[in-house]
XYZ file of C-alpha atoms in Angstrom:
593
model
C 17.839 -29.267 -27.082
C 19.110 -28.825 -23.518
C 16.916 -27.740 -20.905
C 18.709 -24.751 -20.160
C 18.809 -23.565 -24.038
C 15.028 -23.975 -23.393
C 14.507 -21.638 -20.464
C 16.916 -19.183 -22.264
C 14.608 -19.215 -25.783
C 11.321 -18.665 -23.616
C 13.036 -16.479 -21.225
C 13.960 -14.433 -24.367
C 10.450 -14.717 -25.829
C 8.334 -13.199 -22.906
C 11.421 -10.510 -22.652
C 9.173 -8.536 -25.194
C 6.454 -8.294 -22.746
C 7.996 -6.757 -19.822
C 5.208 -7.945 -17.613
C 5.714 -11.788 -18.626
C 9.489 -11.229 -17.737
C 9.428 -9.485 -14.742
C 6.931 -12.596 -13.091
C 9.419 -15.294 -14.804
C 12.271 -13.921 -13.071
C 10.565 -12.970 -9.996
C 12.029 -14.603 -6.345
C 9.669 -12.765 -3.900
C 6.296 -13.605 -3.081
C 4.245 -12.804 -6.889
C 0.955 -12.517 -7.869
C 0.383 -12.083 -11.530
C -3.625 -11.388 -12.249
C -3.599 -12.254 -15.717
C -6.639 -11.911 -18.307
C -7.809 -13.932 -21.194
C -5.453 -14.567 -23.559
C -2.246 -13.108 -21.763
C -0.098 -16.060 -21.868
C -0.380 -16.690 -17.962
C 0.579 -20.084 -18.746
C 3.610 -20.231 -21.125
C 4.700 -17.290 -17.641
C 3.650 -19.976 -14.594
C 5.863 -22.618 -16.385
C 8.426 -20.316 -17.570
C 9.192 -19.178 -13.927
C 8.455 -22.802 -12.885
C 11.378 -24.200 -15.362
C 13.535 -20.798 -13.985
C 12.974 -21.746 -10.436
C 14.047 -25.500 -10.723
C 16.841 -24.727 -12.659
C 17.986 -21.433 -10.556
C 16.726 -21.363 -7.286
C 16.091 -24.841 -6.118
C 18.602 -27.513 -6.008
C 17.882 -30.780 -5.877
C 16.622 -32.672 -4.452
C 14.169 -29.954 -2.983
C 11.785 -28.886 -5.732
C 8.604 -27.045 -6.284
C 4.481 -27.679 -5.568
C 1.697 -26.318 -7.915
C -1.611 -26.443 -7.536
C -3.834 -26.693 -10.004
C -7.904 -26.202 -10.394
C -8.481 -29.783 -12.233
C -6.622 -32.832 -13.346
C -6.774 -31.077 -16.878
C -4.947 -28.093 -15.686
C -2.659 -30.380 -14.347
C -2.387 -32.956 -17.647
C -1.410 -29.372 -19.385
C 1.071 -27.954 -17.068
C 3.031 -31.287 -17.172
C 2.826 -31.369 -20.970
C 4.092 -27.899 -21.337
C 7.107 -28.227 -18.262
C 7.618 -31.378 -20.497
C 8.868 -29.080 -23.698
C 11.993 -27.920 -20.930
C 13.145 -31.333 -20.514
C 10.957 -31.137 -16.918
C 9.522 -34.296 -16.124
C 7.107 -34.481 -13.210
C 9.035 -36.819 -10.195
C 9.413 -36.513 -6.401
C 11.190 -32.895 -6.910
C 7.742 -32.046 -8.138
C 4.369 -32.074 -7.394
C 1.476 -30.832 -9.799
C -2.129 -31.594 -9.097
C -5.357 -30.252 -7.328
C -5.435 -29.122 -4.157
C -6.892 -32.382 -3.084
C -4.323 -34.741 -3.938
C -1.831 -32.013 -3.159
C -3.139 -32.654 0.507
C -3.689 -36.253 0.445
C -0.702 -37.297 -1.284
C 1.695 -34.134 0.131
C 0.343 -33.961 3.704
C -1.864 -36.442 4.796
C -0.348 -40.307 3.280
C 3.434 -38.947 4.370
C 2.677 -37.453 7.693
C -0.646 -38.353 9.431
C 0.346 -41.740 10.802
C 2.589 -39.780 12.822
C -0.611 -38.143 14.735
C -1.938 -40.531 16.952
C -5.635 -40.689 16.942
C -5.965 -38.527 13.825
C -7.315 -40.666 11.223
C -7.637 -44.559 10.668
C -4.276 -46.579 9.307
C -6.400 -48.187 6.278
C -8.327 -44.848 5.739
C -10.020 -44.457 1.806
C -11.566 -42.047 0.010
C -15.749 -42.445 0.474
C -17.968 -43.122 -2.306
C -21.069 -40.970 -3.210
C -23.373 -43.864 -1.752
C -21.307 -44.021 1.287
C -21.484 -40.000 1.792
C -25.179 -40.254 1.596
C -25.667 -42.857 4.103
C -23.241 -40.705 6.691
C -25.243 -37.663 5.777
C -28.518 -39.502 6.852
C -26.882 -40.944 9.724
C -25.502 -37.745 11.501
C -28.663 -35.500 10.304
C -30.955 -38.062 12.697
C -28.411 -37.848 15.388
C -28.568 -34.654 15.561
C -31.925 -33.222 14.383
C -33.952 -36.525 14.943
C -36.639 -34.860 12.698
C -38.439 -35.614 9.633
C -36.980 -32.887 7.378
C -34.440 -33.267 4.193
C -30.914 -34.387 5.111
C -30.145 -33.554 1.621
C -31.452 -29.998 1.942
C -29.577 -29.414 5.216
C -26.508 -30.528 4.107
C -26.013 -28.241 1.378
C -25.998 -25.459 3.930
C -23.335 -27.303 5.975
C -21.268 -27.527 3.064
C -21.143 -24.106 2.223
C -19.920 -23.631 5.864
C -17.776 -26.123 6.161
C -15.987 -25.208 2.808
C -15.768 -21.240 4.194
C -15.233 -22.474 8.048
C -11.474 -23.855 7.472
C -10.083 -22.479 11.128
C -12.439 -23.955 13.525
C -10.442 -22.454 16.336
C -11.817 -19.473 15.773
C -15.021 -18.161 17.518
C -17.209 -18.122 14.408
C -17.324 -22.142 14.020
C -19.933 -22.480 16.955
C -20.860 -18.606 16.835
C -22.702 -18.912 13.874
C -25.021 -21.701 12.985
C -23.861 -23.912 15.957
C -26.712 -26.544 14.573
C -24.678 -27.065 11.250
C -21.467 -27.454 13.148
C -22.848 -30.083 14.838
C -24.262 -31.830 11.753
C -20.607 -31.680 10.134
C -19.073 -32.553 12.882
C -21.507 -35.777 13.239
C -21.135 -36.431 9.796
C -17.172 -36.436 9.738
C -17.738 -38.735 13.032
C -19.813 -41.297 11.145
C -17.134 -40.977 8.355
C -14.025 -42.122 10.579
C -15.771 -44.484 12.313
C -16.433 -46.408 8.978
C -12.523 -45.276 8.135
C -13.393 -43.560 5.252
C -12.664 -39.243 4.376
C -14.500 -37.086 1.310
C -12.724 -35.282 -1.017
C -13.844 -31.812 1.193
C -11.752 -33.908 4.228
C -8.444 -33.674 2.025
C -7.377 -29.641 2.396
C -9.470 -29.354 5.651
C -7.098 -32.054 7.610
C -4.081 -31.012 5.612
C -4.534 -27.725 7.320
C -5.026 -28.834 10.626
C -2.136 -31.116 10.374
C -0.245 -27.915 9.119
C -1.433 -25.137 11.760
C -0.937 -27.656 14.683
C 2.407 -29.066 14.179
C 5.547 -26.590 13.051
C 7.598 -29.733 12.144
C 5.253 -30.749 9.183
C 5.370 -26.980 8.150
C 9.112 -27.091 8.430
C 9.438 -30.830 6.262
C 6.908 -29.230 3.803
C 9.398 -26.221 3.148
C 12.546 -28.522 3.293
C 10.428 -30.343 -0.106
C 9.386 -27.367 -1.629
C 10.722 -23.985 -1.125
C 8.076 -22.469 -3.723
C 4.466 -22.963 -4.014
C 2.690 -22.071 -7.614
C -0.763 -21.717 -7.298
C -3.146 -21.530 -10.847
C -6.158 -20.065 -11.019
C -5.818 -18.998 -7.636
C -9.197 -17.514 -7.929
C -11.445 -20.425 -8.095
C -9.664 -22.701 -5.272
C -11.363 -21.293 -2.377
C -11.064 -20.215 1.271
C -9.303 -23.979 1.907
C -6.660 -23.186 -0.606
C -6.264 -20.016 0.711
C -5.971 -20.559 4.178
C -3.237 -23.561 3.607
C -1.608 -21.192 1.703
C -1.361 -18.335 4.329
C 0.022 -20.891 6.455
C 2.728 -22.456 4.155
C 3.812 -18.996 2.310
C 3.231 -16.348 5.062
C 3.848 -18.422 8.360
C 5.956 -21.382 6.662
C 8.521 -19.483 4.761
C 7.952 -20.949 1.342
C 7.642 -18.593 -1.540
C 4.587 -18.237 -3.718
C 3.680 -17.521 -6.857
C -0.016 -17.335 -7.792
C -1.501 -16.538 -11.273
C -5.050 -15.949 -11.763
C -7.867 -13.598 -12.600
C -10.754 -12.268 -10.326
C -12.867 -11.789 -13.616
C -13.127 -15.658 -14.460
C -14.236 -16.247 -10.858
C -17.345 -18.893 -12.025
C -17.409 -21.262 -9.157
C -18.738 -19.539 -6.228
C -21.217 -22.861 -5.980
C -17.773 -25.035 -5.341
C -16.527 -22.111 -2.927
C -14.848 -19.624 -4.830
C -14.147 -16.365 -3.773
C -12.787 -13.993 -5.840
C -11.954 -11.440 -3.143
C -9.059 -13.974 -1.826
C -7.013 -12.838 -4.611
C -7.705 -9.591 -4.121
C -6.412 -9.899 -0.646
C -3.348 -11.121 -1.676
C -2.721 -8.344 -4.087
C -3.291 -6.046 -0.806
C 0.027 -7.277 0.976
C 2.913 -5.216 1.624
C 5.045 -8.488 1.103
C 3.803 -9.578 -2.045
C 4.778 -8.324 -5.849
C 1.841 -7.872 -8.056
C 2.216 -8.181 -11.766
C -0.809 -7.451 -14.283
C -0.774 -8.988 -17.815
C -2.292 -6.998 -19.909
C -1.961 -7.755 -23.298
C -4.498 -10.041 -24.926
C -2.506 -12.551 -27.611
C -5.929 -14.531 -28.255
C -8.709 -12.099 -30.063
C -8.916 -9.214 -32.139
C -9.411 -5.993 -30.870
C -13.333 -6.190 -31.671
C -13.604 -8.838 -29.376
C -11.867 -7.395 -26.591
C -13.727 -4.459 -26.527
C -16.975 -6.686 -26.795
C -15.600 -8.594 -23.714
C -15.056 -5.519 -21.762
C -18.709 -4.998 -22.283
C -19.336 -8.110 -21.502
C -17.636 -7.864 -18.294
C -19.332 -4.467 -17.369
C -16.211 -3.024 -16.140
C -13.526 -1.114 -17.779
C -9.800 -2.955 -17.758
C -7.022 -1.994 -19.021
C -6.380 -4.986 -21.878
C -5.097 -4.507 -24.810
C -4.566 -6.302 -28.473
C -1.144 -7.033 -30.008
C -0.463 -4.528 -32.929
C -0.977 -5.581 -35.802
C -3.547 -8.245 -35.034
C -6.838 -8.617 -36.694
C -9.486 -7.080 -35.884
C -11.965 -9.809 -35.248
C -15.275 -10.339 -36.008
C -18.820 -10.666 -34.297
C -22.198 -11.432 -35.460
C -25.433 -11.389 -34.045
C -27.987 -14.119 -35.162
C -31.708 -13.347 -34.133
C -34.015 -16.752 -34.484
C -37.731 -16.251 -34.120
C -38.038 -19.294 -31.763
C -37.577 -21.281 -29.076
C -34.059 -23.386 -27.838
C -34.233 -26.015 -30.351
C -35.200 -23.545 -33.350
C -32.341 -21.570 -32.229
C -30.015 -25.085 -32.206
C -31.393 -25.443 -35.406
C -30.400 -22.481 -36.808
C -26.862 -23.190 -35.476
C -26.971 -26.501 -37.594
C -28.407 -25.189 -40.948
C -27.165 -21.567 -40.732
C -24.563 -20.428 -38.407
C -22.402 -23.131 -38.991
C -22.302 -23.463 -42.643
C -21.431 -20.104 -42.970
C -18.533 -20.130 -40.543
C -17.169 -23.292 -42.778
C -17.434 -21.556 -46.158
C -15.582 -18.772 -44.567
C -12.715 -21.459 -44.115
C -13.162 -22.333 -40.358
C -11.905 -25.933 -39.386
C -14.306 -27.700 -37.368
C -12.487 -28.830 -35.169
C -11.715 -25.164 -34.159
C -15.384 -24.432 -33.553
C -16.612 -24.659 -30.364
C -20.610 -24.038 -29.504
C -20.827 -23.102 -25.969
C -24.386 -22.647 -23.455
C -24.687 -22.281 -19.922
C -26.302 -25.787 -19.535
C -25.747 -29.846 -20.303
C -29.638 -29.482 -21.075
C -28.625 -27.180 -23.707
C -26.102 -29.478 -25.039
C -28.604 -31.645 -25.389
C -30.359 -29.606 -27.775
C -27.398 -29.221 -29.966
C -26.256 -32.281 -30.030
C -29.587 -33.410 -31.181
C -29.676 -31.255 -33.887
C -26.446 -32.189 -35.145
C -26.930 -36.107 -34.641
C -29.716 -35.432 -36.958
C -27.514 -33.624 -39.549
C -24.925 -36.267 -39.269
C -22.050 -33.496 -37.691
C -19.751 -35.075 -35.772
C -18.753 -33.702 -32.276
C -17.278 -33.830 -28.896
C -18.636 -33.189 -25.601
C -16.857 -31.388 -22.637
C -19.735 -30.986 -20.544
C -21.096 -33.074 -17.962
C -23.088 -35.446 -20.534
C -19.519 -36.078 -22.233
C -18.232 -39.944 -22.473
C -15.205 -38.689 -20.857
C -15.181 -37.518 -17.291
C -12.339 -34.934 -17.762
C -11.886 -34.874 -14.185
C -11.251 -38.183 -13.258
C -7.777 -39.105 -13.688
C -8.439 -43.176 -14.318
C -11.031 -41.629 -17.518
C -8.005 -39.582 -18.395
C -5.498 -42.416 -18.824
C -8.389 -44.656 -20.134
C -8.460 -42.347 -22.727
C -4.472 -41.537 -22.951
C -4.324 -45.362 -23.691
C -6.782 -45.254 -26.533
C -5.233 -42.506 -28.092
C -1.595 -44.573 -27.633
C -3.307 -47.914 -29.304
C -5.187 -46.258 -32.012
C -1.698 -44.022 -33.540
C 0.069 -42.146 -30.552
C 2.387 -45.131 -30.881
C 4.072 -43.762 -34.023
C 4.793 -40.583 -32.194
C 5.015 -40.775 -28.566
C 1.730 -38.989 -28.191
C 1.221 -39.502 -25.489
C 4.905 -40.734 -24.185
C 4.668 -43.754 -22.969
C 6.649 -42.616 -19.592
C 3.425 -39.979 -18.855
C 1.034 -42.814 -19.141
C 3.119 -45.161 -16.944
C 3.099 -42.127 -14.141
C -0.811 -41.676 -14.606
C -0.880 -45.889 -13.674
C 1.724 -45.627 -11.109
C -0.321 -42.651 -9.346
C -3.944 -44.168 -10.090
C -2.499 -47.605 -8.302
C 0.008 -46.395 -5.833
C -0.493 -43.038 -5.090
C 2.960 -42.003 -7.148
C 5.160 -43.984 -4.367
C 6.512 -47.658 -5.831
C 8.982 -49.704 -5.100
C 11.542 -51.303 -7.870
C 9.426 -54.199 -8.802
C 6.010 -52.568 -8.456
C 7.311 -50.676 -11.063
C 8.243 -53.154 -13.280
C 5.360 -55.482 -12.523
C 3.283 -52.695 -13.152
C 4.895 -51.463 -16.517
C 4.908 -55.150 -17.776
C 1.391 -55.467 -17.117
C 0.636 -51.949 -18.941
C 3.032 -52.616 -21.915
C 1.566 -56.197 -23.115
C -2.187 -54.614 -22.700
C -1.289 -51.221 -24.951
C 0.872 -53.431 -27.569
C -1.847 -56.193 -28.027
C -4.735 -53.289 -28.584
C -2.414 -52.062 -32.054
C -3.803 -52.605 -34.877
C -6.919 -55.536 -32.988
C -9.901 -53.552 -35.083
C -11.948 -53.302 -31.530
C -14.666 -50.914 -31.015
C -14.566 -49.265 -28.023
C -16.772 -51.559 -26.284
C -14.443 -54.536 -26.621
C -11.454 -52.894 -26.064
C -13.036 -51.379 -22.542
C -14.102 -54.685 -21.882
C -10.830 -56.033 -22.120
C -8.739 -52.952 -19.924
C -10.765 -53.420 -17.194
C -10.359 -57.616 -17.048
C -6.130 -57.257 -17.608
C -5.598 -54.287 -16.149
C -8.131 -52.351 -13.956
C -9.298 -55.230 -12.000
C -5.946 -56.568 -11.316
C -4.690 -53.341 -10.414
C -7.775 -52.698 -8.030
C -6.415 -55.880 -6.031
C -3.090 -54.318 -5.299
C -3.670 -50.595 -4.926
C -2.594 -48.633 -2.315
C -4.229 -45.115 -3.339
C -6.787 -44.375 -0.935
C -8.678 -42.654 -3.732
C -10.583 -45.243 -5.005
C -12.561 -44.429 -8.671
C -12.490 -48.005 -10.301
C -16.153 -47.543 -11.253
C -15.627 -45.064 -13.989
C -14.228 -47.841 -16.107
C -16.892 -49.952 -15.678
C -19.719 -46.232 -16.283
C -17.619 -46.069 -19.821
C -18.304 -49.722 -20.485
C -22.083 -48.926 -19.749
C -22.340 -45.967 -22.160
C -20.336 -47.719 -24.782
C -23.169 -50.514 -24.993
C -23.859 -51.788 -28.294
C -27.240 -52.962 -27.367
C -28.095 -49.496 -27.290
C -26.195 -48.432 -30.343
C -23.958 -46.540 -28.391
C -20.531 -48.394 -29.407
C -17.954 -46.421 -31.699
C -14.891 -47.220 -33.360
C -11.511 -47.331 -30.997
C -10.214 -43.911 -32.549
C -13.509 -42.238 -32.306
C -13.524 -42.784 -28.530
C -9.702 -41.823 -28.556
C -9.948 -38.338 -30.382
C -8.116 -39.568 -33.463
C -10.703 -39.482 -36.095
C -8.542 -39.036 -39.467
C -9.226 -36.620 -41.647
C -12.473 -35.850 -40.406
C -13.063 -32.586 -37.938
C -15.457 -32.503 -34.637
C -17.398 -29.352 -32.929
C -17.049 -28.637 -29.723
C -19.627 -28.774 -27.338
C -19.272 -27.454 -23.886
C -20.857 -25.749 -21.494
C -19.184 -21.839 -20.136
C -17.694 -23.632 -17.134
C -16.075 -26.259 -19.004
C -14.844 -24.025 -21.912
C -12.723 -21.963 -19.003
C -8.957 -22.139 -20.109
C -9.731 -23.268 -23.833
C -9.746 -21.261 -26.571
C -10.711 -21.804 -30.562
C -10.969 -20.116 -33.399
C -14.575 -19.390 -33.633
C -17.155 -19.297 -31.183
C -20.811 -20.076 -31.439
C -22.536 -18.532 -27.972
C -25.806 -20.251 -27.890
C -28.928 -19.395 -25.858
C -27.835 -16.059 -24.840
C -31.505 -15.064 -23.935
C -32.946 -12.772 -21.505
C -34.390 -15.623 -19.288
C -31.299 -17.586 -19.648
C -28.305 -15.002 -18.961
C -28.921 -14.006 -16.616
C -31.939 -16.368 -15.316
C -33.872 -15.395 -12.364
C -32.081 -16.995 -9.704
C -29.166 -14.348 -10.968
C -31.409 -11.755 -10.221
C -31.336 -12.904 -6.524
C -28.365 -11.434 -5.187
C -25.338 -8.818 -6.674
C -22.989 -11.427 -5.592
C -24.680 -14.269 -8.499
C -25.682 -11.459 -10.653
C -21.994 -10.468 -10.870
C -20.811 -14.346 -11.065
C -23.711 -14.900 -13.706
C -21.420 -11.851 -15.634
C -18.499 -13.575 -15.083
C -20.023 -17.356 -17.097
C -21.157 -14.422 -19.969
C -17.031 -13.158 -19.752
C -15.717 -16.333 -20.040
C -17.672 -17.425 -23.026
C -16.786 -14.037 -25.018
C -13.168 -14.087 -24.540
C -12.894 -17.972 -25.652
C -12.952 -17.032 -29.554
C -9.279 -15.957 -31.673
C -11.121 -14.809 -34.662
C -15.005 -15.001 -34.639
C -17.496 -14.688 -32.046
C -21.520 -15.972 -33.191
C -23.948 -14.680 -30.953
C -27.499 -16.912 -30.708
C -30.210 -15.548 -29.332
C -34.278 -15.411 -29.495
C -35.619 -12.962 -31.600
C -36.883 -9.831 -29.249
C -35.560 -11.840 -25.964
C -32.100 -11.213 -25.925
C -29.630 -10.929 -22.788
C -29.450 -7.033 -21.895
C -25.890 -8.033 -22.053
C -25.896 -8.615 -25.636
C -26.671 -4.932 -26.591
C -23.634 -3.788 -23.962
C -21.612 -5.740 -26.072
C -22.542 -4.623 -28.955
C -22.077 -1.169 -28.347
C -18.856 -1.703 -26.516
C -17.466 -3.730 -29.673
C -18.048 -0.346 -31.680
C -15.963 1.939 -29.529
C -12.956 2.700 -30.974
């Protein structure tokens, strides 16, 4: 199918959502706030697919910026069903490596003085040791570095302009702490990660001729989840969009704002939305639950919004499970209870997720169904996989290729020779690093078919023919090497931790897994049925909540976010006599008509 026959069947598809259309065929400045369920991103790559084949001729292209490397890894997969293959013409990836790879790597050579010619990414023990270096040159006390520094983050993350008065005008002390810390950085050549969009913005705001060579690349700017990229993000993207001239279009939803601890601000969307210049779009029609859970979410939420089912949906269904005890009764129950009886209603497994607000409550869970012999997967942070790292994402792309994806082309081999190219390269090779590099990755996946290794071994053997070699030639400045050689660690027989190849790959035949996940990580995913576990009045919301409107209202947000994951069934867990006050707003919500 051609890729213009492709963009004309989904252009035709969201025409029966008038909303959907009218943001895929926008070519002003957009913002579409788009709830759960609303198809926000079958739109963003709709209008992406529109845009490169309508608006932007090559070799100019389009920028979007993403929350994660997952967000990412699915934007490319679904631009991929148009015939769209990420390349030079476009860029999709966090707003970190959209400012290292975009701004900094092309253009900061060019500013003398500005940074160091070999300059890496720092490590976590390497960040420490700055942080204790510039807290005694400055404070020369006995207090917590630690402790201090997590107030200069916060105002170095909110801080981006520091032209402007408030950088020394309020808390001068932790400007000079960052300052003294990003000192001790240079001086051993290294950035962090918070570095990346604070330089790229400096760069940007100082010199018109990098804004001008950034709009000559990419005339139009998508932004997902705009609402959980912070004042960074936002900043670049007043400069880029409403000083630069490129166009933007930003998706997202003020109402699944749940990292104000990494920065986010809801109210920068909102500010958008307030702009004479930009065209707002609201999706409002919910394609993922029945209408019982909608309403429950609204309660949920607290707030009334005007979202909808699609007619003729089912209705959905919720129950309420009361244990009389503590976490692990409750994860009990889940295990002997709960579950069964979504199973003999005909739910797949592997379209069951159990969500909490915690790893330590994934803990729990996954205890009790190690003991029941239920398999399952973990998305939290205790999960084998670090989802966010990008060399643990092709790690596990190139399991999944050994242990069947071969067959198929899942995953293509082209989108795991990208992942190598950008993991050892940054993206940018020449001819033969190309080849060299796709030899090297072809004889390693074709040797691993059909070898019978557990994970272990076959770990073992990726990182002595192709991480380690790969390490010795790399030019990305990024450097996360070690998370092969974490996986190796967890896979350890000694410790009865090894597993079969396809168990570590996802492709476990004919044999289902749970989900696990904590709120935060179940953002963006949805499932069949949901299992919300620990939904107790000390836990949601807990007392550090109860601190402030602003967490109480973020701690609403998690409970949102959770409720709205479900298609069909939503499972509430809770102690008997202790549950959430939000529970019984829920409840009474769902039972509006």
């Amino acid at each position: 199918m051609s890729n213009r026959l492709s963009l004309t069947q989904s252009l035709a598809e969201l025409e029966r959502n008038p909303e959907q259309f009218e943001a895929a065929c926008a070519r002003e400045h957009c913002v579409v706030l788009a709830g759960p369920g609303s198809g926000k991103t079958k739109t963003l790559t709709t209008s992406m697919a529109r845009a490169l084949m309508e608006d932007v001729v090559d070799p100019r292209g389009v920028a979007c910026i993403t929350y994660n490397n997952e967000c990412a890894i699915e934007l490319e997969t679904r631009l991929a069903t148009f015939g769209i293959t990420t390349s030079d013409r476009i860029f999709i990836g966090t707003v970190h490596s959209f400012a290292l790879s975009q701004v900094i790597q092309p253009y900061a050579r060019c500013i003398k003085g500005l940074l160091p010619d070999d300059v890496r990414v720092a490590q976590s023990s390497e960040i420490n040791a700055a942080v204790e270096a510039a807290y005694e040159a400055v404070f020369g006390d006995a207090g917590d570095p630690k402790a201090r520094w997590q107030f200069a983050e916060e105002k170095r993350r909110s801080d981006v302009n520091r032209g402007l008065p408030e950088w020394r005008g309020r808390n001068p002390e932790l400007a000079d702490f960052i300052e003294a810390y990003e000192a001790e950085l240079r001086r051993n050549g290294l950035i962090d990660f918070e570095d990346m969009p604070l330089i790229a913005y400096r760069m940007i705001k100082d010199h018109t001729w990098i804004r001008e060579a950034m709009r000559a690349r990419f005339p139009i700017l998508f932004v997902d989840e705009y609402q959980d990229l912070g004042q960074a993000l936002h900043d670049l993207v007043l400069l880029l969009c409403f000083k630069g001239g490129i166009r933007l279009f930003a998706v997202g939803d003020a109402d699944q704002s749940i990292y104000g601890f990494a920065g986010a601000n809801p109210e920068l969307l909102q500010s958008l939305t307030e702009r004479l210049d930009v065209k707002t779009i609201r999706l409002r029609f919910n394609y993922r639950s029945g209408a019982q859970i909608i309403r429950a979410s609204l309660g949920a939420l607290g707030e009334e919004r005007d979202y909808r089912g699609v007619e003729g949906a089912a209705d959905g269904a919720l129950t309420f499970w009361s244990v009389a005890g503590d976490h692990d009764e409750q994860a009990r129950q889940i295990v002997d209870t709960v579950l069964p009886a979504l199973l003999n209603r005909g739910f797949q497994s592997e379209q069951i997720a159990i969500l909490y607000r915690a790893a330590w409550l994934g803990e729990k869970v996954a205890k009790a169904l190690e003991a029941a012999g239920t398999t399952f997967v973990r998305t939290d942070s205790g999960a084998l996989i670090k989802r966010s790292s990008r060399l643990a994402r092709f790690i596990e792309s190139c399991a999944a290729w050994v242990t069947g994806g071969w067959r198929n082309a899942d995953p293509p081999y082209d989108r795991l020779m990208k992942q190598a190219l950008g993991l050892v390269y940054g993206g940018r090779a020449s001819d033969s690093e190309q080849q060299a590099l796709s030899l090297q990755l072809i004889a390693f996946l074709r040797s691993g078919i059909a070898a019978g290794e557990t994970a272990h071994a076959w770990l073992l053997r990726i990182r002595r023919e192709l991480i380690q070699p790969w390490q010795g030639v790399s030019r990305n400045p990024h450097q996360e090497w070690n998370v092969c050689d974490t996986l190796i660690a967890r896979t350890d027989p000694g410790s009865n931790h090894d597993m079969p190849l396809n168990v570590f790959s996802g492709r476990i035949e004919g044999v289902g897994r749970l989900t696990l996940s904590s709120l935060h990580s179940a953002k963006g995913r949805e499932f069949d049925a949901v299992i919300l576990f620990g939904i107790n009045r000390s836990d949601i919301p807990n007392w550090r909540d109860n601190k402030s409107h602003k967490a109480l209202r973020e701690a609403r947000r998690l409970f949102y976010v959770g409720v709205t994951r479900p298609r069909k069934e939503l499972c509430l867990v809770f102690q008997k006599g202790q549950h959430s006050p939000w529970v019984l707003e829920l409840y009474q919500r769902s039972k509006q008509s």
